[in-house]
Amino acid sequence: MSDARAELSLEKVFLSDVEIHRQSPFAKAADLRARVLFHVLLSDVLLIGDSQCLNTPLFRALVDPREAEVAARSEAVRADLGTLLDGGRIRVARRDGQSLGAVRASQKLRDVEHVPSAGYAEDMDRRTAAHPVSYQLATVAAAFKAGVLALVEQELRDAGGETRRTLEAAHAFMSGEKPLFFKAIRDWEDAFRDASGSRTPEVILALGAVDRAAGEAYRQSLPTVLGACTAAPRGAQAAIGSSTARVVQEQNALPAGMLDEFLLGRLPVEVFLEATEQPSRNAMVHELALLRRGDGPDPARLGEAVTEFSAWMQEAFIRTFRDTDERAREVLAGKQNLMRFAVSEDETTGALGAGLDVWSTDGTREDYLDVQVLDRSVPDANGVAGTEPMDERGMRRRLVQGSAVGGARPSAVASAAV
């Protein structure tokens, strides 16, 4: 296979919640680190946007020792993920082929929040140069505007009184902006709050809904334009399901370490890179990619790969932390919960979903990551968090879904509940 064909065959997943334009999903850098590593494990390439790379302080702390020094005032930070940028495991999508330095300079002029130093942008340009990804800003801006207007229109359906007045004012403002920037929405929210002189619960909640709608539209617009799969929080909603779904493959009592956010957050990048070279991991990624594309994965082979790789990860955690990390060693010794894996099929549509999660011995969920990976034909309306507030547990519930081809998704539903 030529290099060009090999590149096209890579399954690229966009990590959409490395994002400051949303309620903060990460309390500390280790939480973000765990999520980045988790999704790199499940894909060939993890994509983030140029704004995410530049304007998210916790991400900067994970890839740049100078940024880690700033974050270290409140927590110890492993600033070792730059290695994944160097090797193309993580790639940064840049607008119109611009350098990150040029994007940063433009953001500085527009007074964007959390703009990094020029030195950081230059270093990221150097580290990402070998694996360029480009997008057209005008196309993403149009997708963002359409998305936020659609979400606000949903909020308007049942709104009345001051809530409706606030949402209508927001919709009118955003409709007239060409182009519409996220920062412009934030500035409008502040101006409306001050000019209206109203601090009623209805106005406050309506402005919060507008802000979350902007964040959700911002989160979805770039992966939509890139045609990339998306890794996102599912929110606090129940697992996507269907009355016609049947389980076609299931494994229980698997080691749960690969879903443990605490352990992933402390895993040295050298051990992680060793994990990405395991044949069982590569088989797992291949079958999940086939599932996301609707290309006929082998559920039995996927189950075998997950079983083998989860055992390898557990052994890697034990040997890595046995003599060097007392806290991690205590976590490994104290947690006896096991992971479950299942592939389900919707008997009406044939769409597939795969899921990994952990239940404790008393049947309640522990603070582990869990994930559903869905065929791209499955509509994501019930799985993506939309504009509702999201708690910490909702952020840990992960959804990975393939990009739709040719616009709207069919109304198929598949279960990935495990």
CSV table of C-alpha atoms in Angstrom, one decimal:
chain,number,residue,atom,x,y,z
A,1,MET,CA,0.0,0.0,0.0
A,2,SER,CA,1.4,3.4,-0.9
A,3,ASP,CA,1.9,6.1,1.8
A,4,ALA,CA,-1.0,8.1,0.3
A,5,ARG,CA,-3.4,5.1,0.4
A,6,ALA,CA,-2.2,4.2,3.9
A,7,GLU,CA,-2.9,7.7,5.1
A,8,LEU,CA,-6.4,7.6,3.6
A,9,SER,CA,-7.1,4.3,5.4
A,10,LEU,CA,-6.3,5.7,8.8
A,11,GLU,CA,-9.3,6.1,11.1
A,12,LYS,CA,-9.3,9.7,12.4
A,13,VAL,CA,-11.4,10.5,15.4
A,14,PHE,CA,-11.9,14.1,16.5
A,15,LEU,CA,-11.8,14.7,20.3
A,16,SER,CA,-14.5,17.3,20.5
A,17,ASP,CA,-14.3,18.1,24.3
A,18,VAL,CA,-10.7,19.4,24.4
A,19,GLU,CA,-12.7,22.6,24.4
A,20,ILE,CA,-12.9,25.8,26.4
A,21,HIS,CA,-16.1,26.9,24.7
A,22,ARG,CA,-18.2,24.5,26.9
A,23,GLN,CA,-18.8,24.0,30.5
A,24,SER,CA,-15.4,22.7,31.7
A,25,PRO,CA,-15.3,18.9,31.4
A,26,PHE,CA,-11.9,18.7,33.1
A,27,ALA,CA,-11.0,19.5,36.7
A,28,LYS,CA,-7.3,19.0,36.1
A,29,ALA,CA,-4.7,18.1,33.5
A,30,ALA,CA,-4.6,14.4,34.5
A,31,ASP,CA,-8.3,14.1,33.7
A,32,LEU,CA,-7.7,15.5,30.2
A,33,ARG,CA,-4.6,13.4,29.8
A,34,ALA,CA,-6.6,10.2,30.6
A,35,ARG,CA,-9.2,11.0,28.0
A,36,VAL,CA,-6.7,11.8,25.3
A,37,LEU,CA,-4.8,8.6,25.9
A,38,PHE,CA,-8.1,6.6,26.0
A,39,HIS,CA,-9.2,7.8,22.7
A,40,VAL,CA,-5.8,7.4,21.1
A,41,LEU,CA,-6.0,3.8,22.2
A,42,LEU,CA,-9.2,3.4,20.3
A,43,SER,CA,-8.2,5.1,17.0
A,44,ASP,CA,-5.3,5.4,14.5
A,45,VAL,CA,-5.2,9.2,14.8
A,46,LEU,CA,-6.8,11.7,17.2
A,47,LEU,CA,-7.6,15.1,15.8
A,48,ILE,CA,-8.0,18.4,17.6
A,49,GLY,CA,-8.7,21.8,16.3
A,50,ASP,CA,-6.2,24.7,16.1
A,51,SER,CA,-8.2,26.7,18.7
A,52,GLN,CA,-8.2,23.7,21.0
A,53,CYS,CA,-4.5,23.3,20.7
A,54,LEU,CA,-3.9,27.0,21.3
A,55,ASN,CA,-6.5,28.1,23.8
A,56,THR,CA,-6.9,25.2,26.2
A,57,PRO,CA,-4.4,25.7,29.0
A,58,LEU,CA,-4.7,22.1,30.3
A,59,PHE,CA,-3.9,20.7,26.9
A,60,ARG,CA,-0.9,23.0,26.5
A,61,ALA,CA,0.3,21.8,29.9
A,62,LEU,CA,0.3,18.2,28.6
A,63,VAL,CA,2.5,18.9,25.6
A,64,ASP,CA,4.8,21.7,26.7
A,65,PRO,CA,7.0,21.7,29.9
A,66,ARG,CA,6.8,25.5,30.1
A,67,GLU,CA,3.0,25.4,30.2
A,68,ALA,CA,3.2,22.6,32.7
A,69,GLU,CA,5.1,24.8,35.0
A,70,VAL,CA,2.1,27.1,35.1
A,71,ALA,CA,-0.4,24.3,35.7
A,72,ALA,CA,2.0,22.8,38.3
A,73,ARG,CA,1.1,25.5,40.8
A,74,SER,CA,-2.1,23.6,41.5
A,75,GLU,CA,-1.2,20.0,40.5
A,76,ALA,CA,1.6,17.8,39.3
A,77,VAL,CA,1.5,17.5,35.5
A,78,ARG,CA,3.1,15.1,33.0
A,79,ALA,CA,4.1,17.2,30.0
A,80,ASP,CA,5.0,14.2,27.8
A,81,LEU,CA,2.2,14.1,25.2
A,82,GLY,CA,4.2,16.1,22.7
A,83,THR,CA,5.7,12.8,21.7
A,84,LEU,CA,2.2,11.9,20.3
A,85,LEU,CA,2.2,15.1,18.2
A,86,ASP,CA,5.7,14.3,16.9
A,87,GLY,CA,4.6,10.8,15.8
A,88,GLY,CA,1.2,11.9,14.3
A,89,ARG,CA,-0.9,10.0,16.9
A,90,ILE,CA,-2.4,13.4,17.7
A,91,ARG,CA,-2.9,15.9,14.8
A,92,VAL,CA,-4.0,19.5,14.8
A,93,ALA,CA,-6.4,20.7,12.1
A,94,ARG,CA,-5.5,24.2,11.0
A,95,ARG,CA,-7.7,26.7,9.2
A,96,ASP,CA,-6.9,27.4,5.6
A,97,GLY,CA,-3.4,25.9,5.9
A,98,GLN,CA,-2.3,28.8,8.2
A,99,SER,CA,0.4,28.3,10.7
A,100,LEU,CA,-0.6,28.1,14.4
A,101,GLY,CA,1.6,31.2,14.8
A,102,ALA,CA,-0.6,33.1,12.4
A,103,VAL,CA,-3.8,31.8,14.0
A,104,ARG,CA,-2.5,32.9,17.4
A,105,ALA,CA,-1.7,36.4,16.1
A,106,SER,CA,-5.2,36.8,14.7
A,107,GLN,CA,-6.7,35.6,18.0
A,108,LYS,CA,-4.5,38.1,19.9
A,109,LEU,CA,-5.9,40.9,17.8
A,110,ARG,CA,-9.5,39.8,18.5
A,111,ASP,CA,-8.8,39.5,22.3
A,112,VAL,CA,-9.7,35.8,22.4
A,113,GLU,CA,-9.4,34.1,25.8
A,114,HIS,CA,-6.4,32.1,26.8
A,115,VAL,CA,-4.2,33.0,23.9
A,116,PRO,CA,-0.8,31.3,24.4
A,117,SER,CA,2.7,32.7,24.0
A,118,ALA,CA,4.2,33.1,20.5
A,119,GLY,CA,6.8,30.6,21.5
A,120,TYR,CA,4.3,27.9,22.3
A,121,ALA,CA,2.6,28.4,18.9
A,122,GLU,CA,5.9,28.2,17.1
A,123,ASP,CA,6.8,25.0,18.9
A,124,MET,CA,3.5,23.5,18.0
A,125,ASP,CA,4.0,24.4,14.3
A,126,ARG,CA,7.3,22.6,14.4
A,127,ARG,CA,5.9,19.5,16.1
A,128,THR,CA,2.9,19.1,13.8
A,129,ALA,CA,4.5,20.0,10.5
A,130,ALA,CA,5.1,16.4,9.4
A,131,HIS,CA,1.3,15.5,9.7
A,132,PRO,CA,-0.7,18.5,8.3
A,133,VAL,CA,-4.5,18.6,8.4
A,134,SER,CA,-6.2,21.6,6.9
A,135,TYR,CA,-9.8,22.9,6.8
A,136,GLN,CA,-11.6,25.9,5.3
A,137,LEU,CA,-12.5,28.4,8.0
A,138,ALA,CA,-15.5,29.8,6.0
A,139,THR,CA,-17.1,26.3,5.7
A,140,VAL,CA,-16.6,25.6,9.4
A,141,ALA,CA,-18.0,29.1,10.3
A,142,ALA,CA,-21.1,28.4,8.2
A,143,ALA,CA,-21.6,25.0,10.0
A,144,PHE,CA,-21.1,26.7,13.4
A,145,LYS,CA,-23.7,29.4,12.6
A,146,ALA,CA,-26.3,26.9,11.2
A,147,GLY,CA,-25.7,24.6,14.2
A,148,VAL,CA,-26.1,27.2,16.9
A,149,LEU,CA,-29.2,28.7,15.3
A,150,ALA,CA,-30.8,25.3,15.0
A,151,LEU,CA,-30.2,24.6,18.7
A,152,VAL,CA,-31.6,27.9,19.8
A,153,GLU,CA,-34.6,27.3,17.6
A,154,GLN,CA,-35.1,24.0,19.5
A,155,GLU,CA,-35.0,25.9,22.8
A,156,LEU,CA,-37.7,28.3,21.4
A,157,ARG,CA,-40.2,25.7,20.7
A,158,ASP,CA,-41.7,25.6,24.2
A,159,ALA,CA,-40.3,28.9,25.5
A,160,GLY,CA,-42.5,31.8,26.7
A,161,GLY,CA,-42.2,35.1,28.6
A,162,GLU,CA,-38.7,36.5,29.4
A,163,THR,CA,-37.1,33.2,28.3
A,164,ARG,CA,-38.6,33.5,24.8
A,165,ARG,CA,-37.7,37.2,24.6
A,166,THR,CA,-34.1,36.4,25.5
A,167,LEU,CA,-33.8,33.5,23.0
A,168,GLU,CA,-35.4,35.5,20.2
A,169,ALA,CA,-33.0,38.4,20.8
A,170,ALA,CA,-30.1,35.9,20.7
A,171,HIS,CA,-31.4,34.3,17.5
A,172,ALA,CA,-31.8,37.7,15.8
A,173,PHE,CA,-28.3,38.8,16.7
A,174,MET,CA,-26.6,35.6,15.5
A,175,SER,CA,-28.6,35.6,12.3
A,176,GLY,CA,-27.3,39.0,11.4
A,177,GLU,CA,-23.6,38.2,12.1
A,178,LYS,CA,-21.5,37.4,9.0
A,179,PRO,CA,-19.4,35.6,10.0
A,180,LEU,CA,-20.5,34.5,13.4
A,181,PHE,CA,-17.7,34.1,16.0
A,182,PHE,CA,-18.1,32.4,19.3
A,183,LYS,CA,-16.6,35.4,21.0
A,184,ALA,CA,-19.2,37.6,19.5
A,185,ILE,CA,-21.9,35.5,21.1
A,186,ARG,CA,-20.2,35.8,24.5
A,187,ASP,CA,-19.9,39.5,24.1
A,188,TRP,CA,-23.6,39.8,23.1
A,189,GLU,CA,-24.6,37.8,26.2
A,190,ASP,CA,-22.7,40.2,28.5
A,191,ALA,CA,-24.1,43.3,26.7
A,192,PHE,CA,-27.7,41.9,26.8
A,193,ARG,CA,-27.4,41.1,30.5
A,194,ASP,CA,-26.2,44.6,31.2
A,195,ALA,CA,-28.6,46.4,28.9
A,196,SER,CA,-31.7,44.5,29.9
A,197,GLY,CA,-31.1,45.2,33.6
A,198,SER,CA,-32.8,41.9,34.2
A,199,ARG,CA,-31.3,39.2,36.5
A,200,THR,CA,-34.4,37.0,36.7
A,201,PRO,CA,-34.0,33.3,36.7
A,202,GLU,CA,-35.6,33.1,33.3
A,203,VAL,CA,-33.1,35.4,31.7
A,204,ILE,CA,-30.2,33.8,33.4
A,205,LEU,CA,-31.3,30.3,32.3
A,206,ALA,CA,-32.0,31.4,28.8
A,207,LEU,CA,-28.5,33.0,28.4
A,208,GLY,CA,-27.1,29.8,29.8
A,209,ALA,CA,-28.9,27.8,27.1
A,210,VAL,CA,-27.6,30.2,24.4
A,211,ASP,CA,-24.1,29.7,25.7
A,212,ARG,CA,-24.3,25.9,25.8
A,213,ALA,CA,-25.9,25.9,22.3
A,214,ALA,CA,-22.9,27.9,21.1
A,215,GLY,CA,-20.5,25.5,22.7
A,216,GLU,CA,-22.2,22.5,21.3
A,217,ALA,CA,-22.3,24.0,17.8
A,218,TYR,CA,-18.7,24.9,18.1
A,219,ARG,CA,-17.9,21.4,19.2
A,220,GLN,CA,-19.6,19.8,16.2
A,221,SER,CA,-18.8,22.1,13.4
A,222,LEU,CA,-15.2,21.2,12.7
A,223,PRO,CA,-15.5,17.4,12.8
A,224,THR,CA,-18.6,17.7,10.6
A,225,VAL,CA,-16.6,19.6,7.9
A,226,LEU,CA,-13.6,17.3,8.3
A,227,GLY,CA,-15.8,14.2,7.8
A,228,ALA,CA,-14.1,12.8,10.9
A,229,CYS,CA,-15.5,10.4,13.5
A,230,THR,CA,-16.3,12.2,16.8
A,231,ALA,CA,-15.4,11.3,20.3
A,232,ALA,CA,-17.7,13.3,22.7
A,233,PRO,CA,-19.4,13.1,26.1
A,234,ARG,CA,-22.8,11.5,26.0
A,235,GLY,CA,-24.0,13.4,29.0
A,236,ALA,CA,-26.2,12.1,31.8
A,237,GLN,CA,-28.7,10.4,29.4
A,238,ALA,CA,-29.3,6.6,29.4
A,239,ALA,CA,-27.4,4.4,27.1
A,240,ILE,CA,-28.7,4.5,23.5
A,241,GLY,CA,-30.9,1.5,23.0
A,242,SER,CA,-33.6,-0.1,20.9
A,243,SER,CA,-36.3,-2.6,21.6
A,244,THR,CA,-35.2,-4.5,18.5
A,245,ALA,CA,-31.5,-4.8,19.5
A,246,ARG,CA,-29.9,-8.1,20.2
A,247,VAL,CA,-26.5,-8.9,21.7
A,248,VAL,CA,-24.3,-10.7,19.2
A,249,GLN,CA,-21.1,-10.8,21.1
A,250,GLU,CA,-20.4,-10.3,24.8
A,251,GLN,CA,-17.4,-10.7,27.2
A,252,ASN,CA,-17.7,-10.3,31.0
A,253,ALA,CA,-15.2,-10.2,33.9
A,254,LEU,CA,-12.4,-8.5,31.9
A,255,PRO,CA,-9.7,-6.4,33.6
A,256,ALA,CA,-11.0,-2.9,34.0
A,257,GLY,CA,-7.7,-0.9,34.1
A,258,MET,CA,-8.0,0.5,30.5
A,259,LEU,CA,-11.2,2.4,31.6
A,260,ASP,CA,-9.7,3.7,34.8
A,261,GLU,CA,-9.2,7.5,34.4
A,262,PHE,CA,-6.9,7.7,37.4
A,263,LEU,CA,-4.5,5.1,36.1
A,264,LEU,CA,-4.5,6.4,32.5
A,265,GLY,CA,-3.8,9.9,33.8
A,266,ARG,CA,-0.6,8.6,35.4
A,267,LEU,CA,0.6,6.2,32.8
A,268,PRO,CA,4.0,7.2,31.3
A,269,VAL,CA,3.9,7.9,27.6
A,270,GLU,CA,6.6,5.3,26.9
A,271,VAL,CA,4.4,2.6,28.2
A,272,PHE,CA,1.4,4.0,26.3
A,273,LEU,CA,3.4,3.9,23.1
A,274,GLU,CA,4.3,0.3,23.8
A,275,ALA,CA,0.5,-0.4,24.2
A,276,THR,CA,-0.2,1.1,20.8
A,277,GLU,CA,2.1,-1.4,19.1
A,278,GLN,CA,0.3,-4.4,20.5
A,279,PRO,CA,-1.3,-6.7,17.8
A,280,SER,CA,-4.4,-7.0,19.9
A,281,ARG,CA,-4.8,-3.3,20.2
A,282,ASN,CA,-4.3,-2.8,16.4
A,283,ALA,CA,-6.9,-5.6,15.7
A,284,MET,CA,-9.3,-3.8,18.1
A,285,VAL,CA,-8.8,-0.5,16.4
A,286,HIS,CA,-9.3,-2.0,12.9
A,287,GLU,CA,-12.6,-3.8,13.9
A,288,LEU,CA,-13.9,-0.6,15.6
A,289,ALA,CA,-13.1,1.4,12.5
A,290,LEU,CA,-15.1,-1.1,10.4
A,291,LEU,CA,-18.0,-0.9,12.8
A,292,ARG,CA,-18.0,2.9,12.7
A,293,ARG,CA,-18.0,2.9,8.9
A,294,GLY,CA,-20.7,0.2,8.7
A,295,ASP,CA,-18.2,-2.0,6.8
A,296,GLY,CA,-19.0,-5.3,8.4
A,297,PRO,CA,-16.7,-5.9,11.4
A,298,ASP,CA,-16.1,-9.4,12.8
A,299,PRO,CA,-17.7,-9.2,16.3
A,300,ALA,CA,-15.9,-12.4,17.4
A,301,ARG,CA,-12.5,-11.1,16.4
A,302,LEU,CA,-13.3,-7.8,18.0
A,303,GLY,CA,-14.2,-9.6,21.3
A,304,GLU,CA,-11.0,-11.6,21.2
A,305,ALA,CA,-8.9,-8.5,20.6
A,306,VAL,CA,-10.6,-6.6,23.5
A,307,THR,CA,-10.1,-9.5,25.8
A,308,GLU,CA,-6.4,-9.9,24.9
A,309,PHE,CA,-5.7,-6.2,25.0
A,310,SER,CA,-7.5,-5.5,28.3
A,311,ALA,CA,-5.3,-8.2,29.9
A,312,TRP,CA,-2.1,-6.7,28.4
A,313,MET,CA,-3.1,-3.2,29.7
A,314,GLN,CA,-3.7,-4.6,33.2
A,315,GLU,CA,-0.3,-6.3,33.3
A,316,ALA,CA,1.3,-3.1,32.0
A,317,PHE,CA,-0.3,-1.1,34.8
A,318,ILE,CA,0.9,-3.6,37.4
A,319,ARG,CA,4.5,-3.7,36.2
A,320,THR,CA,4.7,0.1,35.6
A,321,PHE,CA,3.4,1.1,39.0
A,322,ARG,CA,4.5,-1.8,41.2
A,323,ASP,CA,7.8,-0.2,42.4
A,324,THR,CA,7.3,3.5,41.4
A,325,ASP,CA,3.9,4.8,42.2
A,326,GLU,CA,2.4,4.0,45.6
A,327,ARG,CA,-1.0,5.7,44.9
A,328,ALA,CA,-1.5,3.9,41.6
A,329,ARG,CA,-0.4,0.7,43.2
A,330,GLU,CA,-3.1,1.2,46.0
A,331,VAL,CA,-5.7,1.9,43.3
A,332,LEU,CA,-4.8,-1.3,41.5
A,333,ALA,CA,-4.9,-3.4,44.7
A,334,GLY,CA,-8.2,-1.8,45.9
A,335,LYS,CA,-10.4,-2.0,42.9
A,336,GLN,CA,-11.7,-5.4,42.0
A,337,ASN,CA,-14.4,-4.3,39.5
A,338,LEU,CA,-14.4,-5.9,36.1
A,339,MET,CA,-15.1,-4.6,32.6
A,340,ARG,CA,-17.8,-5.8,30.2
A,341,PHE,CA,-17.8,-5.7,26.5
A,342,ALA,CA,-20.7,-6.2,24.1
A,343,VAL,CA,-21.6,-5.8,20.4
A,344,SER,CA,-25.3,-5.3,19.7
A,345,GLU,CA,-27.2,-5.3,16.4
A,346,ASP,CA,-30.5,-3.6,15.6
A,347,GLU,CA,-32.5,-6.4,14.0
A,348,THR,CA,-34.5,-3.9,11.9
A,349,THR,CA,-31.6,-1.9,10.4
A,350,GLY,CA,-28.6,-4.1,10.9
A,351,ALA,CA,-26.7,-1.2,12.5
A,352,LEU,CA,-24.1,-2.2,15.1
A,353,GLY,CA,-22.9,-0.7,18.4
A,354,ALA,CA,-20.1,-1.8,20.7
A,355,GLY,CA,-19.7,-0.8,24.3
A,356,LEU,CA,-17.3,-1.0,27.2
A,357,ASP,CA,-18.2,-0.3,30.8
A,358,VAL,CA,-17.6,-1.2,34.4
A,359,TRP,CA,-20.1,-2.0,37.1
A,360,SER,CA,-19.2,-2.5,40.8
A,361,THR,CA,-20.0,-5.6,42.7
A,362,ASP,CA,-23.2,-3.9,44.1
A,363,GLY,CA,-24.5,-3.0,40.7
A,364,THR,CA,-23.7,0.7,40.8
A,365,ARG,CA,-21.4,2.6,38.4
A,366,GLU,CA,-17.9,3.4,39.6
A,367,ASP,CA,-15.9,6.5,38.4
A,368,TYR,CA,-14.6,4.8,35.3
A,369,LEU,CA,-14.8,5.9,31.7
A,370,ASP,CA,-17.2,4.0,29.6
A,371,VAL,CA,-17.7,4.2,25.9
A,372,GLN,CA,-20.2,3.4,23.1
A,373,VAL,CA,-18.9,3.1,19.6
A,374,LEU,CA,-21.6,3.3,17.0
A,375,ASP,CA,-22.2,2.7,13.3
A,376,ARG,CA,-22.3,6.1,11.5
A,377,SER,CA,-25.9,5.3,10.3
A,378,VAL,CA,-27.1,5.6,13.9
A,379,PRO,CA,-28.6,9.1,14.7
A,380,ASP,CA,-26.7,10.8,17.5
A,381,ALA,CA,-29.5,13.0,18.7
A,382,ASN,CA,-30.0,10.8,21.8
A,383,GLY,CA,-26.4,10.3,22.5
A,384,VAL,CA,-24.8,13.8,22.3
A,385,ALA,CA,-25.4,16.1,25.2
A,386,GLY,CA,-27.0,19.1,23.3
A,387,THR,CA,-27.6,22.1,25.5
A,388,GLU,CA,-28.5,20.5,28.8
A,389,PRO,CA,-26.1,21.0,31.7
A,390,MET,CA,-23.7,18.1,32.2
A,391,ASP,CA,-22.3,16.7,35.4
A,392,GLU,CA,-18.9,15.1,35.9
A,393,ARG,CA,-20.2,11.6,35.4
A,394,GLY,CA,-21.9,12.6,32.1
A,395,MET,CA,-18.5,13.7,30.9
A,396,ARG,CA,-17.0,10.3,31.6
A,397,ARG,CA,-19.7,8.6,29.4
A,398,ARG,CA,-18.1,8.6,26.0
A,399,LEU,CA,-19.6,8.3,22.5
A,400,VAL,CA,-17.5,7.6,19.4
A,401,GLN,CA,-19.4,7.7,16.2
A,402,GLY,CA,-18.5,7.6,12.5
A,403,SER,CA,-19.1,10.6,10.3
A,404,ALA,CA,-22.2,10.6,8.2
A,405,VAL,CA,-21.8,10.5,4.4
A,406,GLY,CA,-24.0,12.7,2.2
A,407,GLY,CA,-25.7,14.7,4.8
A,408,ALA,CA,-28.4,13.6,7.1
A,409,ARG,CA,-28.2,10.3,8.9
A,410,PRO,CA,-30.9,7.6,8.4
A,411,SER,CA,-33.2,7.1,11.3
A,412,ALA,CA,-31.7,3.8,12.3
A,413,VAL,CA,-31.1,2.9,16.0
A,414,ALA,CA,-28.6,0.4,17.4
A,415,SER,CA,-27.9,-0.5,20.9
A,416,ALA,CA,-24.4,-0.4,22.3
A,417,ALA,CA,-25.6,-0.8,25.9
A,418,VAL,CA,-23.6,-3.3,27.9
